[in-house]
mmCIF file of C-alpha atoms in Angstrom:
data_model
loop_
_atom_site.group_PDB
_atom_site.id
_atom_site.type_symbol
_atom_site.label_atom_id
_atom_site.label_comp_id
_atom_site.label_asym_id
_atom_site.label_seq_id
_atom_site.Cartn_x
_atom_site.Cartn_y
_atom_site.Cartn_z
ATOM 1 C CA UNK K 1 22.926 -14.606 28.143
ATOM 2 C CA UNK K 2 19.931 -16.492 26.724
ATOM 3 C CA UNK K 3 17.623 -14.935 29.316
ATOM 4 C CA UNK K 4 18.987 -11.467 28.496
ATOM 5 C CA UNK K 5 18.329 -12.011 24.793
ATOM 6 C CA UNK K 6 14.785 -13.174 25.542
ATOM 7 C CA UNK K 7 14.114 -10.112 27.681
ATOM 8 C CA UNK K 8 15.492 -7.776 24.987
ATOM 9 C CA UNK K 9 13.320 -9.502 22.370
ATOM 10 C CA UNK K 10 10.166 -9.228 24.519
ATOM 11 C CA UNK K 11 10.904 -5.558 25.211
ATOM 12 C CA UNK K 12 11.208 -4.959 21.459
ATOM 13 C CA UNK K 13 7.869 -6.653 20.869
ATOM 14 C CA UNK K 14 6.229 -4.572 23.608
ATOM 15 C CA UNK K 15 7.765 -1.345 22.225
ATOM 16 C CA UNK K 16 6.346 -2.260 18.834
ATOM 17 C CA UNK K 17 2.756 -2.362 20.098
ATOM 18 C CA UNK K 18 2.170 1.344 19.390
ATOM 19 C CA UNK K 19 -0.055 1.741 16.337
ATOM 20 C CA UNK K 20 1.604 3.093 13.208
ATOM 21 C CA UNK K 21 0.201 3.267 9.693
ATOM 22 C CA UNK K 22 -1.563 5.281 7.040
ATOM 23 C CA UNK K 23 -4.740 5.023 4.973
ATOM 24 C CA UNK K 24 -4.873 7.066 1.776
ATOM 25 C CA UNK K 25 -7.658 7.562 -0.728
ATOM 26 C CA UNK K 26 -8.472 9.141 -4.043
ATOM 27 C CA UNK K 27 -12.120 9.945 -4.738
ATOM 28 C CA UNK K 28 -11.699 11.868 -7.991
ATOM 29 C CA UNK K 29 -11.007 10.256 -11.357
ATOM 30 C CA UNK K 30 -7.443 9.572 -12.458
ATOM 31 C CA UNK K 31 -7.118 8.762 -16.146
ATOM 32 C CA UNK K 32 -4.906 5.758 -16.951
ATOM 33 C CA UNK K 33 -3.712 5.410 -20.558
ATOM 34 C CA UNK K 34 -4.004 1.928 -22.062
ATOM 35 C CA UNK K 35 -0.967 -0.330 -21.640
ATOM 36 C CA UNK K 36 0.810 2.297 -19.515
ATOM 37 C CA UNK K 37 1.696 2.098 -15.826
ATOM 38 C CA UNK K 38 0.690 5.104 -13.727
ATOM 39 C CA UNK K 39 1.299 5.764 -10.051
ATOM 40 C CA UNK K 40 -1.860 6.702 -8.151
ATOM 41 C CA UNK K 41 -1.744 10.248 -6.839
ATOM 42 C CA UNK K 42 -3.455 10.301 -3.441
ATOM 43 C CA UNK K 43 -5.778 13.201 -2.608
ATOM 44 C CA UNK K 44 -6.644 12.528 1.043
ATOM 45 C CA UNK K 45 -5.386 10.739 4.103
ATOM 46 C CA UNK K 46 -8.080 9.094 6.190
ATOM 47 C CA UNK K 47 -5.592 8.626 9.026
ATOM 48 C CA UNK K 48 -1.835 8.851 9.392
ATOM 49 C CA UNK K 49 -0.246 7.705 12.640
ATOM 50 C CA UNK K 50 3.463 8.369 12.445
ATOM 51 C CA UNK K 51 3.704 10.836 9.502
ATOM 52 C CA UNK K 52 3.892 8.355 6.610
ATOM 53 C CA UNK K 53 2.492 10.711 3.917
ATOM 54 C CA UNK K 54 2.342 14.421 3.095
ATOM 55 C CA UNK K 55 1.257 14.737 -0.581
ATOM 56 C CA UNK K 56 1.487 13.025 -3.953
ATOM 57 C CA UNK K 57 2.079 9.396 -4.868
ATOM 58 C CA UNK K 58 4.448 8.210 -2.145
ATOM 59 C CA UNK K 59 4.215 7.177 1.493
ATOM 60 C CA UNK K 60 7.470 6.645 3.383
ATOM 61 C CA UNK K 61 8.105 4.295 6.298
ATOM 62 C CA UNK K 62 9.023 6.679 9.130
ATOM 63 C CA UNK K 63 11.981 5.992 11.407
ATOM 64 C CA UNK K 64 9.573 6.222 14.359
ATOM 65 C CA UNK K 65 7.748 3.103 13.136
ATOM 66 C CA UNK K 66 10.845 0.995 13.847
ATOM 67 C CA UNK K 67 11.052 -0.051 17.528
ATOM 68 C CA UNK K 68 14.326 0.487 19.374
ATOM 69 C CA UNK K 69 16.715 -2.408 18.797
ATOM 70 C CA UNK K 70 15.193 -3.373 15.424
ATOM 71 C CA UNK K 71 16.039 -2.351 11.871
ATOM 72 C CA UNK K 72 12.933 -3.609 10.070
ATOM 73 C CA UNK K 73 9.181 -3.992 10.569
ATOM 74 C CA UNK K 74 6.459 -6.081 9.014
ATOM 75 C CA UNK K 75 3.886 -4.186 6.943
ATOM 76 C CA UNK K 76 0.362 -5.226 5.990
ATOM 77 C CA UNK K 77 -1.035 -3.688 2.821
ATOM 78 C CA UNK K 78 -4.703 -3.585 1.815
ATOM 79 C CA UNK K 79 -5.589 -1.793 -1.415
ATOM 80 C CA UNK K 80 -8.317 -1.271 -3.985
ATOM 81 C CA UNK K 81 -8.523 0.424 -7.373
ATOM 82 C CA UNK K 82 -11.957 0.787 -8.955
ATOM 83 C CA UNK K 83 -11.837 1.184 -12.732
ATOM 84 C CA UNK K 84 -14.731 2.575 -14.819
ATOM 85 C CA UNK K 85 -16.984 -0.034 -16.487
ATOM 86 C CA UNK K 86 -15.441 -1.440 -19.681
ATOM 87 C CA UNK K 87 -15.251 -5.131 -20.598
ATOM 88 C CA UNK K 88 -12.141 -4.961 -22.812
ATOM 89 C CA UNK K 89 -8.817 -6.119 -21.429
ATOM 90 C CA UNK K 90 -7.468 -6.378 -17.911
ATOM 91 C CA UNK K 91 -7.052 -4.154 -14.852
ATOM 92 C CA UNK K 92 -4.134 -4.340 -12.430
ATOM 93 C CA UNK K 93 -3.141 -3.025 -9.040
ATOM 94 C CA UNK K 94 0.492 -3.331 -8.022
ATOM 95 C CA UNK K 95 2.179 -2.195 -4.803
ATOM 96 C CA UNK K 96 5.821 -1.172 -4.868
ATOM 97 C CA UNK K 97 8.476 -0.905 -2.172
ATOM 98 C CA UNK K 98 11.089 1.655 -3.183
ATOM 99 C CA UNK K 99 10.175 1.121 -6.856
ATOM 100 C CA UNK K 100 10.207 -2.693 -6.769
ATOM 101 C CA UNK K 101 6.994 -4.723 -6.913
ATOM 102 C CA UNK K 102 6.115 -6.715 -3.807
ATOM 103 C CA UNK K 103 2.583 -7.637 -4.884
ATOM 104 C CA UNK K 104 0.299 -7.485 -7.886
ATOM 105 C CA UNK K 105 -3.197 -8.574 -8.875
ATOM 106 C CA UNK K 106 -4.799 -8.538 -12.329
ATOM 107 C CA UNK K 107 -8.522 -8.987 -13.099
ATOM 108 C CA UNK K 108 -10.624 -8.892 -16.265
ATOM 109 C CA UNK K 109 -12.758 -5.830 -17.038
ATOM 110 C CA UNK K 110 -16.532 -5.822 -16.470
ATOM 111 C CA UNK K 111 -18.906 -4.254 -18.971
ATOM 112 C CA UNK K 112 -21.867 -3.168 -16.837
ATOM 113 C CA UNK K 113 -20.209 -2.422 -13.503
ATOM 114 C CA UNK K 114 -16.968 -0.784 -12.414
ATOM 115 C CA UNK K 115 -14.131 -3.308 -12.006
ATOM 116 C CA UNK K 116 -12.390 -3.594 -8.629
ATOM 117 C CA UNK K 117 -8.779 -4.731 -8.471
ATOM 118 C CA UNK K 118 -7.915 -5.488 -4.840
ATOM 119 C CA UNK K 119 -4.751 -6.591 -3.109
ATOM 120 C CA UNK K 120 -3.610 -7.812 0.300
ATOM 121 C CA UNK K 121 0.125 -8.236 0.857
ATOM 122 C CA UNK K 122 2.735 -8.464 3.604
ATOM 123 C CA UNK K 123 6.270 -7.158 3.404
ATOM 124 C CA UNK K 124 9.362 -6.369 5.445
ATOM 125 C CA UNK K 125 10.323 -2.682 5.441
ATOM 126 C CA UNK K 126 13.077 -0.436 6.741
ATOM 127 C CA UNK K 127 12.882 3.222 7.702
ATOM 128 C CA UNK K 128 12.910 5.357 4.568
ATOM 129 C CA UNK K 129 11.432 2.705 2.261
ATOM 130 C CA UNK K 130 8.899 4.291 -0.089
ATOM 131 C CA UNK K 131 5.469 2.789 -0.801
ATOM 132 C CA UNK K 132 3.486 3.456 -3.990
ATOM 133 C CA UNK K 133 0.535 1.979 -5.881
ATOM 134 C CA UNK K 134 0.589 1.473 -9.626
ATOM 135 C CA UNK K 135 -2.424 1.206 -11.933
ATOM 136 C CA UNK K 136 -2.383 -0.516 -15.334
ATOM 137 C CA UNK K 137 -5.151 -1.370 -17.785
ATOM 138 C CA UNK K 138 -5.472 -2.701 -21.353
ATOM 139 C CA UNK K 139 -8.904 -1.485 -22.539
ATOM 140 C CA UNK K 140 -7.570 -0.012 -25.790
ATOM 141 C CA UNK K 141 -8.080 3.600 -24.648
ATOM 142 C CA UNK K 142 -7.760 5.789 -21.594
ATOM 143 C CA UNK K 143 -9.818 4.521 -18.663
ATOM 144 C CA UNK K 144 -10.483 6.204 -15.330
ATOM 145 C CA UNK K 145 -9.679 4.883 -11.910
ATOM 146 C CA UNK K 146 -12.820 6.272 -10.266
ATOM 147 C CA UNK K 147 -11.918 5.396 -6.685
ATOM 148 C CA UNK K 148 -8.753 4.216 -4.944
ATOM 149 C CA UNK K 149 -7.648 3.459 -1.404
ATOM 150 C CA UNK K 150 -4.634 1.923 0.271
ATOM 151 C CA UNK K 151 -3.795 1.055 3.861
ATOM 152 C CA UNK K 152 -0.283 0.327 5.092
ATOM 153 C CA UNK K 153 -0.042 -0.865 8.699
ATOM 154 C CA UNK K 154 2.920 -1.856 10.802
ATOM 155 C CA UNK K 155 2.101 -5.218 12.355
ATOM 156 C CA UNK K 156 5.304 -6.200 14.164
ATOM 157 C CA UNK K 157 8.997 -5.586 14.457
ATOM 158 C CA UNK K 158 10.920 -7.990 12.235
ATOM 159 C CA UNK K 159 14.020 -9.751 13.498
#
């Protein structure tokens, strides 16, 4: 029975080798009110292998990303929000899985250059889990996110 389990596990790993993931971007300004969380609305997909996104703020883990015999997968997330130059307060990027934070990064604002808030996270996802990116800033007034991008990639089936 141990050999059979090992073979089933290796088959699941091999089935999970197919690439699946999405990279989304926003290249137009999105105004973020001070001290208010806002979901980033994506305007373009750079690639989408597996139909993770169609429009709006949310990507969804497709059932096809889960290899046969598994119920979850590991996800890598790489993201960046670029805020307009302003030295007051902080800037934050937060990634959410079905509305619950699974990673956040806060940086101080820069006065002469745009401020980048970047994030790299790993998470365990199931089919149907939703993935969103939240912006937050405390400059004292509305501040634009002038560029945004996010990549979610399946990296392995999870046991």
